[in-house]
PDB file of C-alpha atoms and ligand atoms in Angstrom:
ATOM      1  CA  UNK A 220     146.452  58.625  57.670  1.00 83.00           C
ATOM      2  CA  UNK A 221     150.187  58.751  56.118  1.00 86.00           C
ATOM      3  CA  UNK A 222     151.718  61.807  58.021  1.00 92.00           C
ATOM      4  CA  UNK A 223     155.032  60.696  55.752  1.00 96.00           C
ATOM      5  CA  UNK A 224     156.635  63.183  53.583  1.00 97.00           C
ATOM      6  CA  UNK A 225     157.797  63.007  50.487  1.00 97.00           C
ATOM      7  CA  UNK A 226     161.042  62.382  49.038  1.00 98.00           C
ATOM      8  CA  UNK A 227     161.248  62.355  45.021  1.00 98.00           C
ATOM      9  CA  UNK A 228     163.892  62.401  41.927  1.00 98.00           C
ATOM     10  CA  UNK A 229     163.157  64.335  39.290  1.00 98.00           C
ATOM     11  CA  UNK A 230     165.759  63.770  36.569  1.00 98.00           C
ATOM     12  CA  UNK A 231     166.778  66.040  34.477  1.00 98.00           C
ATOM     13  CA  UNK A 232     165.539  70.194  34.961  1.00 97.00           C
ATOM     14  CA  UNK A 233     163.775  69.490  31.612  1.00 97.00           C
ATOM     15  CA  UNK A 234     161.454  67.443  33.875  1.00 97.00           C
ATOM     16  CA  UNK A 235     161.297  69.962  36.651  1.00 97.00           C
ATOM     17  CA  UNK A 236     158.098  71.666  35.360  1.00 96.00           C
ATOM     18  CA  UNK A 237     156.505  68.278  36.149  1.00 96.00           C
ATOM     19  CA  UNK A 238     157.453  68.393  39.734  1.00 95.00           C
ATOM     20  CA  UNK A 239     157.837  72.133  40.959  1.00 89.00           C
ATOM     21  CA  UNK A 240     155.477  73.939  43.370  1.00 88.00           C
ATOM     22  CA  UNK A 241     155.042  70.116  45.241  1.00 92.00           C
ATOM     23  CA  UNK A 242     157.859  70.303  47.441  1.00 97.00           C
ATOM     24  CA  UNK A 243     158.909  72.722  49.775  1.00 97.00           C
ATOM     25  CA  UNK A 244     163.104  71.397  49.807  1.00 98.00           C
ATOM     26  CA  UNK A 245     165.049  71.293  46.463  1.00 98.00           C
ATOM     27  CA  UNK A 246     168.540  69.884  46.427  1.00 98.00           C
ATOM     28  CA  UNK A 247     170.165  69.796  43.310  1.00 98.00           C
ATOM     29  CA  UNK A 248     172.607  67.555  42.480  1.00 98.00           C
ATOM     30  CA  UNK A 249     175.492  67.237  40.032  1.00 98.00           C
ATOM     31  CA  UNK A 250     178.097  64.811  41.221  1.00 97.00           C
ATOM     32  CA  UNK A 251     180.378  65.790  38.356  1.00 94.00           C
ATOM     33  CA  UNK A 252     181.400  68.275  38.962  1.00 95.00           C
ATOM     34  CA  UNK A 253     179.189  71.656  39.539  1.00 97.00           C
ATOM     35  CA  UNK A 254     177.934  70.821  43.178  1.00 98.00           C
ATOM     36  CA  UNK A 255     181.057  68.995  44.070  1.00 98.00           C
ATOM     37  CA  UNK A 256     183.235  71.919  43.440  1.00 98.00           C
ATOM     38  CA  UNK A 257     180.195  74.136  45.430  1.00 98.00           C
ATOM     39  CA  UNK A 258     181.055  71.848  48.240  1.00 98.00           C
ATOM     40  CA  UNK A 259     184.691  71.847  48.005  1.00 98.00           C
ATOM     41  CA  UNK A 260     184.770  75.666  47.930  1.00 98.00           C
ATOM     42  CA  UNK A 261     182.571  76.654  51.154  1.00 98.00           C
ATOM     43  CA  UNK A 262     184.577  73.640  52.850  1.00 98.00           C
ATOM     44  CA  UNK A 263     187.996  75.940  51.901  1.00 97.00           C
ATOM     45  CA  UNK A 264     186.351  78.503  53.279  1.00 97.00           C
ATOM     46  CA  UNK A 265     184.603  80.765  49.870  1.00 97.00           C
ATOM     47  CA  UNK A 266     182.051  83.424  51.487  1.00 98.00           C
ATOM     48  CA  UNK A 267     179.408  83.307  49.045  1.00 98.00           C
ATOM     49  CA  UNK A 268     178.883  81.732  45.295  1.00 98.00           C
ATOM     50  CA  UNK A 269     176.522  83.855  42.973  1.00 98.00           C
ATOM     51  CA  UNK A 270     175.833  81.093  40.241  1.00 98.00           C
ATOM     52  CA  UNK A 271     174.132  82.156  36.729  1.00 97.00           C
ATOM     53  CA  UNK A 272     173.058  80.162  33.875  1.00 94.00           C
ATOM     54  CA  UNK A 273     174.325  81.708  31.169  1.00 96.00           C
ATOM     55  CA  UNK A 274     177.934  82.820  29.710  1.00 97.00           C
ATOM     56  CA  UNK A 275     176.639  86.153  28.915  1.00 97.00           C
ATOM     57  CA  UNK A 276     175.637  86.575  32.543  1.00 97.00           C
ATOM     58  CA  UNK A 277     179.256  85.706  33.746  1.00 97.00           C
ATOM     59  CA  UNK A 278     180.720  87.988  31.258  1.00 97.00           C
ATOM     60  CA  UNK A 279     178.335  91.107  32.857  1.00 98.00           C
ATOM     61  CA  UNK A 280     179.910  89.938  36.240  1.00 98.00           C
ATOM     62  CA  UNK A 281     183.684  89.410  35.122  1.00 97.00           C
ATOM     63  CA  UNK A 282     183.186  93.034  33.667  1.00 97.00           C
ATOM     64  CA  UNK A 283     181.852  94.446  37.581  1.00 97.00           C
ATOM     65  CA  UNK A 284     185.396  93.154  38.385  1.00 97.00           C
ATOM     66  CA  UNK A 285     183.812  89.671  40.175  1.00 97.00           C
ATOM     67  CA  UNK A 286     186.236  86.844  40.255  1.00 96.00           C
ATOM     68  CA  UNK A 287     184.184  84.583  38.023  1.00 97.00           C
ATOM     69  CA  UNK A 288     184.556  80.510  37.293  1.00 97.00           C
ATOM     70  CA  UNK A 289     182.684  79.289  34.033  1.00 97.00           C
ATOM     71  CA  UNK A 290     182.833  75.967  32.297  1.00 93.00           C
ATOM     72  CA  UNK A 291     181.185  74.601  29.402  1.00 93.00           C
ATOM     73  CA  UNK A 292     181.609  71.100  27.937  1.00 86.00           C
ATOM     74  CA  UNK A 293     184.061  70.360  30.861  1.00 88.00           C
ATOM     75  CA  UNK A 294     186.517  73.233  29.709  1.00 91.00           C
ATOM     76  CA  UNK A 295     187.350  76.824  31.160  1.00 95.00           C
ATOM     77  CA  UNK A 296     185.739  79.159  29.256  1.00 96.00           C
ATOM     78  CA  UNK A 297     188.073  81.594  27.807  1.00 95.00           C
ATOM     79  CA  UNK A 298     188.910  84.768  29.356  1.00 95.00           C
ATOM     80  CA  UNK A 299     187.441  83.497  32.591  1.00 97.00           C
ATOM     81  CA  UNK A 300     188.997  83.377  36.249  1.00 95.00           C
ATOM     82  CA  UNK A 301     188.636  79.336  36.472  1.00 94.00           C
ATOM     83  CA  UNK A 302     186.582  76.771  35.728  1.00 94.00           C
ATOM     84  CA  UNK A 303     184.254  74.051  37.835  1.00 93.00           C
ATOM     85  CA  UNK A 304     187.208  71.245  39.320  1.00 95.00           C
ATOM     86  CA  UNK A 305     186.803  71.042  43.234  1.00 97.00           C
ATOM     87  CA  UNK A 306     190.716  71.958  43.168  1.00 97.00           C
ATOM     88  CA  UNK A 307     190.412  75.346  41.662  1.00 95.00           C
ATOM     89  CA  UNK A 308     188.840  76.343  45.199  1.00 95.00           C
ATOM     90  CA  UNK A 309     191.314  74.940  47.486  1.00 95.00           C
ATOM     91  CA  UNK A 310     192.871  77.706  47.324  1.00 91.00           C
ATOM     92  CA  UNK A 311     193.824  80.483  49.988  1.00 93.00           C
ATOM     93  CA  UNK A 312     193.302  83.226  48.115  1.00 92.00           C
ATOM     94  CA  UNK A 313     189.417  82.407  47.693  1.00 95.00           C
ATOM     95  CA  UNK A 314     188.888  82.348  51.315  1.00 96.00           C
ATOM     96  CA  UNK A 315     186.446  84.962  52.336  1.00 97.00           C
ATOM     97  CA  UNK A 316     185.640  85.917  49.036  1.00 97.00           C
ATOM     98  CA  UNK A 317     182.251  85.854  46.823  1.00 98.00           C
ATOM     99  CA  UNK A 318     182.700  84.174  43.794  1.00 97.00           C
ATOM    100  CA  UNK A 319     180.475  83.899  40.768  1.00 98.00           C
ATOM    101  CA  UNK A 320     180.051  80.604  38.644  1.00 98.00           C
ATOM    102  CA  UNK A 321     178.008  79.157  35.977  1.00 98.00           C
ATOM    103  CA  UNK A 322     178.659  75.534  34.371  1.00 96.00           C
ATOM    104  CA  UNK A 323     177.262  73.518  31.793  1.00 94.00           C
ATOM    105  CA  UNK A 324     174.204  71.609  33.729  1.00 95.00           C
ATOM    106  CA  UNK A 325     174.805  72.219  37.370  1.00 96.00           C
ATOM    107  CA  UNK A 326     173.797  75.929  37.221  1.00 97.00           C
ATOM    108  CA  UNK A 327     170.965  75.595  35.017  1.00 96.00           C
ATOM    109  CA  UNK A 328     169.415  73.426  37.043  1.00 97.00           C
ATOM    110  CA  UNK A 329     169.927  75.286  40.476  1.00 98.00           C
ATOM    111  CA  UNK A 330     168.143  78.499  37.813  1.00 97.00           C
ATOM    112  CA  UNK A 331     165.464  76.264  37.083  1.00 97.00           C
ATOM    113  CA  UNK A 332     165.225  75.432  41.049  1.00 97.00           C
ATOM    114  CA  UNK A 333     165.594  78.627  42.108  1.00 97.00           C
ATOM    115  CA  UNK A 334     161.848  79.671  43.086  1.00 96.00           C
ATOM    116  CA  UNK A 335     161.219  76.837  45.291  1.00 97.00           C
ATOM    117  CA  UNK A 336     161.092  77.568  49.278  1.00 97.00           C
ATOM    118  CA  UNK A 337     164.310  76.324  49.755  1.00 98.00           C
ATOM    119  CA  UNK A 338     167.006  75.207  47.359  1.00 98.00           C
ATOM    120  CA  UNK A 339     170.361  73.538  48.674  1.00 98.00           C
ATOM    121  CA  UNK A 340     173.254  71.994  47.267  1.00 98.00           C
ATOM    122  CA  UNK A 341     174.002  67.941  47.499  1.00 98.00           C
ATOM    123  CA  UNK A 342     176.777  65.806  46.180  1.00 98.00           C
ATOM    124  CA  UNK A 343     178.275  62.691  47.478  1.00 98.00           C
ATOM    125  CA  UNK A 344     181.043  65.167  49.054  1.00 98.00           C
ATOM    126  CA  UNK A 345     178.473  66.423  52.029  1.00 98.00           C
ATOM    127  CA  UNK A 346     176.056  63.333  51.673  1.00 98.00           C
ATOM    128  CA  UNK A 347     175.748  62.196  55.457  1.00 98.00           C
ATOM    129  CA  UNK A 348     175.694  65.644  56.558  1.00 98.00           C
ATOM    130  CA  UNK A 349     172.952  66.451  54.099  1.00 98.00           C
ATOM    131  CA  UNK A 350     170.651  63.791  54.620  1.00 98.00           C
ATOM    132  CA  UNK A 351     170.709  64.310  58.209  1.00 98.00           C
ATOM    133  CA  UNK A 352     170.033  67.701  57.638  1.00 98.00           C
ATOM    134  CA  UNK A 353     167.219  66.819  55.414  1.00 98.00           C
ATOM    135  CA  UNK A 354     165.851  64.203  57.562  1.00 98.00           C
ATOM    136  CA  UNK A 355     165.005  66.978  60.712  1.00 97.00           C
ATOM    137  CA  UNK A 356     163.038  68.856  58.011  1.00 96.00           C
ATOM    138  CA  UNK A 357     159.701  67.892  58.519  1.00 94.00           C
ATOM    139  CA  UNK A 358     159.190  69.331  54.329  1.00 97.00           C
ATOM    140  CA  UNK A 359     158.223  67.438  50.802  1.00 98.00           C
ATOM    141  CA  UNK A 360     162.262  66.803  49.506  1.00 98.00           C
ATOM    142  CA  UNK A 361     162.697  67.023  45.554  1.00 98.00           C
ATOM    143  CA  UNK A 362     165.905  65.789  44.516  1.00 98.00           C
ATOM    144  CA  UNK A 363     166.671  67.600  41.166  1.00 98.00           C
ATOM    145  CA  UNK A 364     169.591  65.812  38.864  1.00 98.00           C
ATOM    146  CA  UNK A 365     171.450  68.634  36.522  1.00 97.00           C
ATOM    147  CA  UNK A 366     172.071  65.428  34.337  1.00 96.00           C
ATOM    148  CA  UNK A 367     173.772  66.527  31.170  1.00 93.00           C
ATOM    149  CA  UNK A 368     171.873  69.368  28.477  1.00 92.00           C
ATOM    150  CA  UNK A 369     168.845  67.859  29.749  1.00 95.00           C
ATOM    151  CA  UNK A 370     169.881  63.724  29.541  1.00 95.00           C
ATOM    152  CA  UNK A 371     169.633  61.543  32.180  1.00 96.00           C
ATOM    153  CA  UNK A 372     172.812  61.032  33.859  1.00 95.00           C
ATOM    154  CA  UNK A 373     174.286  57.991  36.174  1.00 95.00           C
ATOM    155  CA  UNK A 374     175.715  60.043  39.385  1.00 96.00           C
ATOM    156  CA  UNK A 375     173.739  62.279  39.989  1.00 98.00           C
ATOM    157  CA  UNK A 376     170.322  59.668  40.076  1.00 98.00           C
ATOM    158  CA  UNK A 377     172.598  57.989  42.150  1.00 97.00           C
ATOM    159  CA  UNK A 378     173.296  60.307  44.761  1.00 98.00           C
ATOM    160  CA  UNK A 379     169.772  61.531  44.614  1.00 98.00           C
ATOM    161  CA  UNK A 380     169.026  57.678  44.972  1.00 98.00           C
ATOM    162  CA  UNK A 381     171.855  57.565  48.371  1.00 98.00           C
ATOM    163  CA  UNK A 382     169.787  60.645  49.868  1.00 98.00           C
ATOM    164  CA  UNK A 383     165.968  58.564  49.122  1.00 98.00           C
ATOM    165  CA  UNK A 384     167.170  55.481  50.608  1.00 97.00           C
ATOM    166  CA  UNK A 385     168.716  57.204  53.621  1.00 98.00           C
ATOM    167  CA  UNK A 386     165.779  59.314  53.795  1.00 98.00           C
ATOM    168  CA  UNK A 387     162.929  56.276  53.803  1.00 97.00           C
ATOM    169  CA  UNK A 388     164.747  54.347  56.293  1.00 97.00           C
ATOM    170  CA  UNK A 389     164.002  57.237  59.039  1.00 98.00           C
ATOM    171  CA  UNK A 390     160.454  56.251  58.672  1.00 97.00           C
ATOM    172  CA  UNK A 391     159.278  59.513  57.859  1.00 97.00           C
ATOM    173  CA  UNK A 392     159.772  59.984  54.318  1.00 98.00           C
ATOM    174  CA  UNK A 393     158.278  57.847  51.308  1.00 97.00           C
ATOM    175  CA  UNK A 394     158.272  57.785  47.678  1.00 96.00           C
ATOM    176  CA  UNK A 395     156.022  57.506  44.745  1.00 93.00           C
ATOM    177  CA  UNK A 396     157.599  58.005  41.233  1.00 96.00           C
ATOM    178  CA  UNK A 397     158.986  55.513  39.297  1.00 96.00           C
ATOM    179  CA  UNK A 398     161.800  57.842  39.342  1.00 97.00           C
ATOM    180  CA  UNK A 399     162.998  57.695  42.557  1.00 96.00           C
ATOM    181  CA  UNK A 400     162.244  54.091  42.902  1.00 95.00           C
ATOM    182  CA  UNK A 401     165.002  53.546  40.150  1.00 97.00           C
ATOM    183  CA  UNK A 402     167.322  55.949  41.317  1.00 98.00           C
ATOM    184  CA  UNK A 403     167.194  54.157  44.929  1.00 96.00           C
ATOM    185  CA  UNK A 404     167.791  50.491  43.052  1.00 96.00           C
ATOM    186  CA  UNK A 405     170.844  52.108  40.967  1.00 96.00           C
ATOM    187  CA  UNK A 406     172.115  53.568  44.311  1.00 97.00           C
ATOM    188  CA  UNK A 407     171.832  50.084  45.842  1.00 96.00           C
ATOM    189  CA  UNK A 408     173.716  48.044  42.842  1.00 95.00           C
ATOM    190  CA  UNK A 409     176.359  50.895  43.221  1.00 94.00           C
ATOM    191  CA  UNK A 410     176.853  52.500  46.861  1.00 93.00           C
ATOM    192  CA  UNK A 411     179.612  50.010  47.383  1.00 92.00           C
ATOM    193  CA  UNK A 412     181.864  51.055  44.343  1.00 93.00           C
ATOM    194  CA  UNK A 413     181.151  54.136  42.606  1.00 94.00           C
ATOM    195  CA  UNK A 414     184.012  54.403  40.381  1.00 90.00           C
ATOM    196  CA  UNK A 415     183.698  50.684  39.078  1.00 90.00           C
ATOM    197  CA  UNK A 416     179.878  51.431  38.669  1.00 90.00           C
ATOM    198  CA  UNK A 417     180.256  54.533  36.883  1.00 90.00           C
ATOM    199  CA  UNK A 418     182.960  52.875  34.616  1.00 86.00           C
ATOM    200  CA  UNK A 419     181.290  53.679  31.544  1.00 80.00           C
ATOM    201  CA  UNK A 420     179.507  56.574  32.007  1.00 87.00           C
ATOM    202  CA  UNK A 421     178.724  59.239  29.888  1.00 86.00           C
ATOM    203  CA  UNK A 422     180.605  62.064  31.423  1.00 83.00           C
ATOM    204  CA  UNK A 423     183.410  60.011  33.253  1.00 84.00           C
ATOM    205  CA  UNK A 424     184.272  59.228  29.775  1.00 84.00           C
ATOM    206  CA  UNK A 425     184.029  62.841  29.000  1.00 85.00           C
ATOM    207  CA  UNK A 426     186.413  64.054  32.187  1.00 84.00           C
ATOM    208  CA  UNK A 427     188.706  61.715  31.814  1.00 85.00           C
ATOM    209  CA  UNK A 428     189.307  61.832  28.016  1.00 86.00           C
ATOM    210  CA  UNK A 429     190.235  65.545  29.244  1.00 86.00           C
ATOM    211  CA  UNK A 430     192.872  64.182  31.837  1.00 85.00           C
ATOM    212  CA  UNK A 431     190.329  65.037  34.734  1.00 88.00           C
ATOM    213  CA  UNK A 432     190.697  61.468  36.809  1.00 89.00           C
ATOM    214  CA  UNK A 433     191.438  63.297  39.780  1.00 94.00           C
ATOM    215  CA  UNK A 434     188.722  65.066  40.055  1.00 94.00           C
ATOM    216  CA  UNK A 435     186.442  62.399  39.610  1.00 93.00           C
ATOM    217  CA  UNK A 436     188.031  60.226  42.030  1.00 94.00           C
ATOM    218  CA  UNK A 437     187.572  63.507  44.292  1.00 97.00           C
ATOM    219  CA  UNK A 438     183.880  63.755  42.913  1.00 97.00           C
ATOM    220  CA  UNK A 439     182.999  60.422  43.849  1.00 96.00           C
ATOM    221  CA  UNK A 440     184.116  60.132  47.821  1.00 97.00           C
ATOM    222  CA  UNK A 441     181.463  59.771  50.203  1.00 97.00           C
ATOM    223  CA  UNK A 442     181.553  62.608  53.370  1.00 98.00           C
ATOM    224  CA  UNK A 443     184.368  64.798  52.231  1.00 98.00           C
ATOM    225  CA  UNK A 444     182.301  67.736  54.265  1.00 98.00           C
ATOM    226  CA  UNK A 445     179.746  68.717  56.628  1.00 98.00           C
ATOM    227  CA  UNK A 446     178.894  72.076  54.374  1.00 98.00           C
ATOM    228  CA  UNK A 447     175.202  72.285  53.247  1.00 98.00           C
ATOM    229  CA  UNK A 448     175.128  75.143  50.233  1.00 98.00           C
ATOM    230  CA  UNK A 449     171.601  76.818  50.755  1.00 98.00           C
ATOM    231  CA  UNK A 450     169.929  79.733  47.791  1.00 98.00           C
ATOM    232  CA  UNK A 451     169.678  82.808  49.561  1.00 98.00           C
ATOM    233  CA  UNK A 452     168.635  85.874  47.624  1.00 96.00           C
ATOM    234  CA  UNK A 453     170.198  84.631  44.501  1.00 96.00           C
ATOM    235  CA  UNK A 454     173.586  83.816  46.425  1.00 98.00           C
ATOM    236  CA  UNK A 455     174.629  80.578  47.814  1.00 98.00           C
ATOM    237  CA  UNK A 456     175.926  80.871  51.396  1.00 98.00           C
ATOM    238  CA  UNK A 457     176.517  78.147  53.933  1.00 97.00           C
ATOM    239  CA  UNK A 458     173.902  76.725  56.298  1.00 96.00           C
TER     240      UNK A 458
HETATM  241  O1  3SL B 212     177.470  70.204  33.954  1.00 66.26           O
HETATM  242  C1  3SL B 212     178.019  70.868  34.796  1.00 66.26           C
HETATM  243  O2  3SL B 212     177.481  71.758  35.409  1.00 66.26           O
HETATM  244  C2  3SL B 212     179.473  70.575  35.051  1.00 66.26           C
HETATM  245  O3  3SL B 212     179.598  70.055  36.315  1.00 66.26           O
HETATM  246  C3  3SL B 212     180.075  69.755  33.964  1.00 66.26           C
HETATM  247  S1  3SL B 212     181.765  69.471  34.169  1.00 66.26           S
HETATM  248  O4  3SL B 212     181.991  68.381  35.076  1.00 66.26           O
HETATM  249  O5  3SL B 212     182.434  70.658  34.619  1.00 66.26           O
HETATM  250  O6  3SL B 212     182.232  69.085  32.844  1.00 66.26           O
END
C-alpha cells in the first residue's frame, strides 16, 4: 500500500471546483504580486491581513475606518490606502496593524480557497520555509495558482511546481495530474533563472510596462522570509 500523500496544482481558481474537498492543505500562490506582498508585509511586521474579493467589499471596510490596499489591473484603486507592491508594506507605520486587501487574482483565489481545512500563503519569497513546513504535514497539499482572471499563468505554476518537486523528493508526497507534472517540468527548465525564464510573460510584460521592475525582481527572489501566512477566521495571521 502507498501511505504517500498527495501533492497537486490546480491552475487557475476556475479549476478549483475540480479539486476542492480532496486535500486537507491549500496554499495559494501568486508570485506577482498578491502573495508576495502578503509575505513581505508579515516579514515587516503587519499583525493581521483581512483579504476580500471584491472592490465593493474594500470600500465597506475603508468606510469602518480600516487601512485598506486594493489593486486591480496592477494599479491602486482610487481612493484607496495602497495598492499590492511588496514595498508599500515595508513600512513602519504598518507594524502591528491589521490591514485589509483585495487584488485582482490573488484574493479571489484565497476566496475561492477559503473553506478548505487549512489555507496558507506561498510565493517564492518564503519558499524553503514553506515547503519544509509543508513537508512535516502528514496532509493531501493542493497548490492553487491565482493565475490571471482565470488564465493560466507562468510564476505561479512555477512556484507551485518548486514546492511539488521539493515536496516528492522527501519521499512522502506524490503526484497524479497532468497538472502538476507540468508545473514540476516548467519549474525544472526555470529554477535556475527566473527572470530570464519569465522574460516574456504575460504579466511581467504587464508590471513592467507600468514601471514595476523592482518589484518583480523583488517578486522573483528565492527565501526572502521564513513567514508562512495561514486563513484564520477570515484573517490571515502568521504561523
Ligand atoms: O492578481 C493579483 O492579485 C495581483 O497580484 C496582480 S498585480 O501584480 O498587483 O498586478
Amino acid at each position: 500500500m502507498d501511505h504517500r500523500k498527495n501533492i497537486e496544482v490546480c491552475f487557475t481558481p476556475g479549476e478549483y471546483e475540480y479539486f476542492k474537498d480532496e486535500y486537507e492543505i491549500v496554499v495559494v500562490i501568486d508570485v506577482l504580486r498578491a502573495t508576495s506582498a502578503i509575505c513581505a508585509a508579515f516579514h515587516n511586521g503587519i499583525k493581521s491581513i483581512i483579504p476580500v474579493a471584491t472592490i465593493e467589499e474594500a470600500r465597506e471596510y475603508k468606510a469602518k475606518g480600516y487601512l485598506v490596499g486594493a489593486e486591480r489591473k496592477g494599479q491602486i484603486v482610487e481612493g484607496f490606502d495602497f495598492g499590492n507592491s511588496p514595498y508599500s508594506y515595508m513600512n513602519e507605520a504598518l507594524r502591528g496593524k491589521e490591514v485589509v486587501l483585495t487584488t485582482t487574482n490573488g484574493t479571489k483565489a484565497l476566496d475561492v480557497a477559503k473553506d478548505a481545512d487549512t489555507v496558507v500563503v506561498g510565493s517564492l519569497n518564503n519558499l524553503d520555509a514553506l515547503c519544509e513546513w509543508l513537508a512535516e504535514q502528514d496532509k493531501n497539499i493542493l497548490c492553487l495558482c491565482s493565475g490571471w482572471q482565470d488564465k493560466f499563468n507562468l510564476e505561479d505554476t512555477i512556484c507551485a511546481g518548486a514546492i511539488s518537486e521539493y515536496l516528492i523528493g522527501t519521499g512522502k508526497f506524490t503526484s497524479s495530474e497532468d497538472s502538476s507534472i507540468a508545473a514540476k517540468y516548467l519549474y525544472l527548465s526555470a529554477w535556475d533563472r527566473y527572470m530570464g525564464f519569465l522574460k516574456a510573460s504575460s504579466h511581467r510584460r504587464r508590471l513592467k510596462n507600468l514601471n514595476l521592475n523592482e518589484d518583480i525582481k523583488y517578486c522573483l527572489t528565492p527565501n526572502l522570509t521564513n513567514v508562512i501566512p495561514i486563513l484564520r477566521d477570515g484573517k490571515l495571521v502568521k504561523l
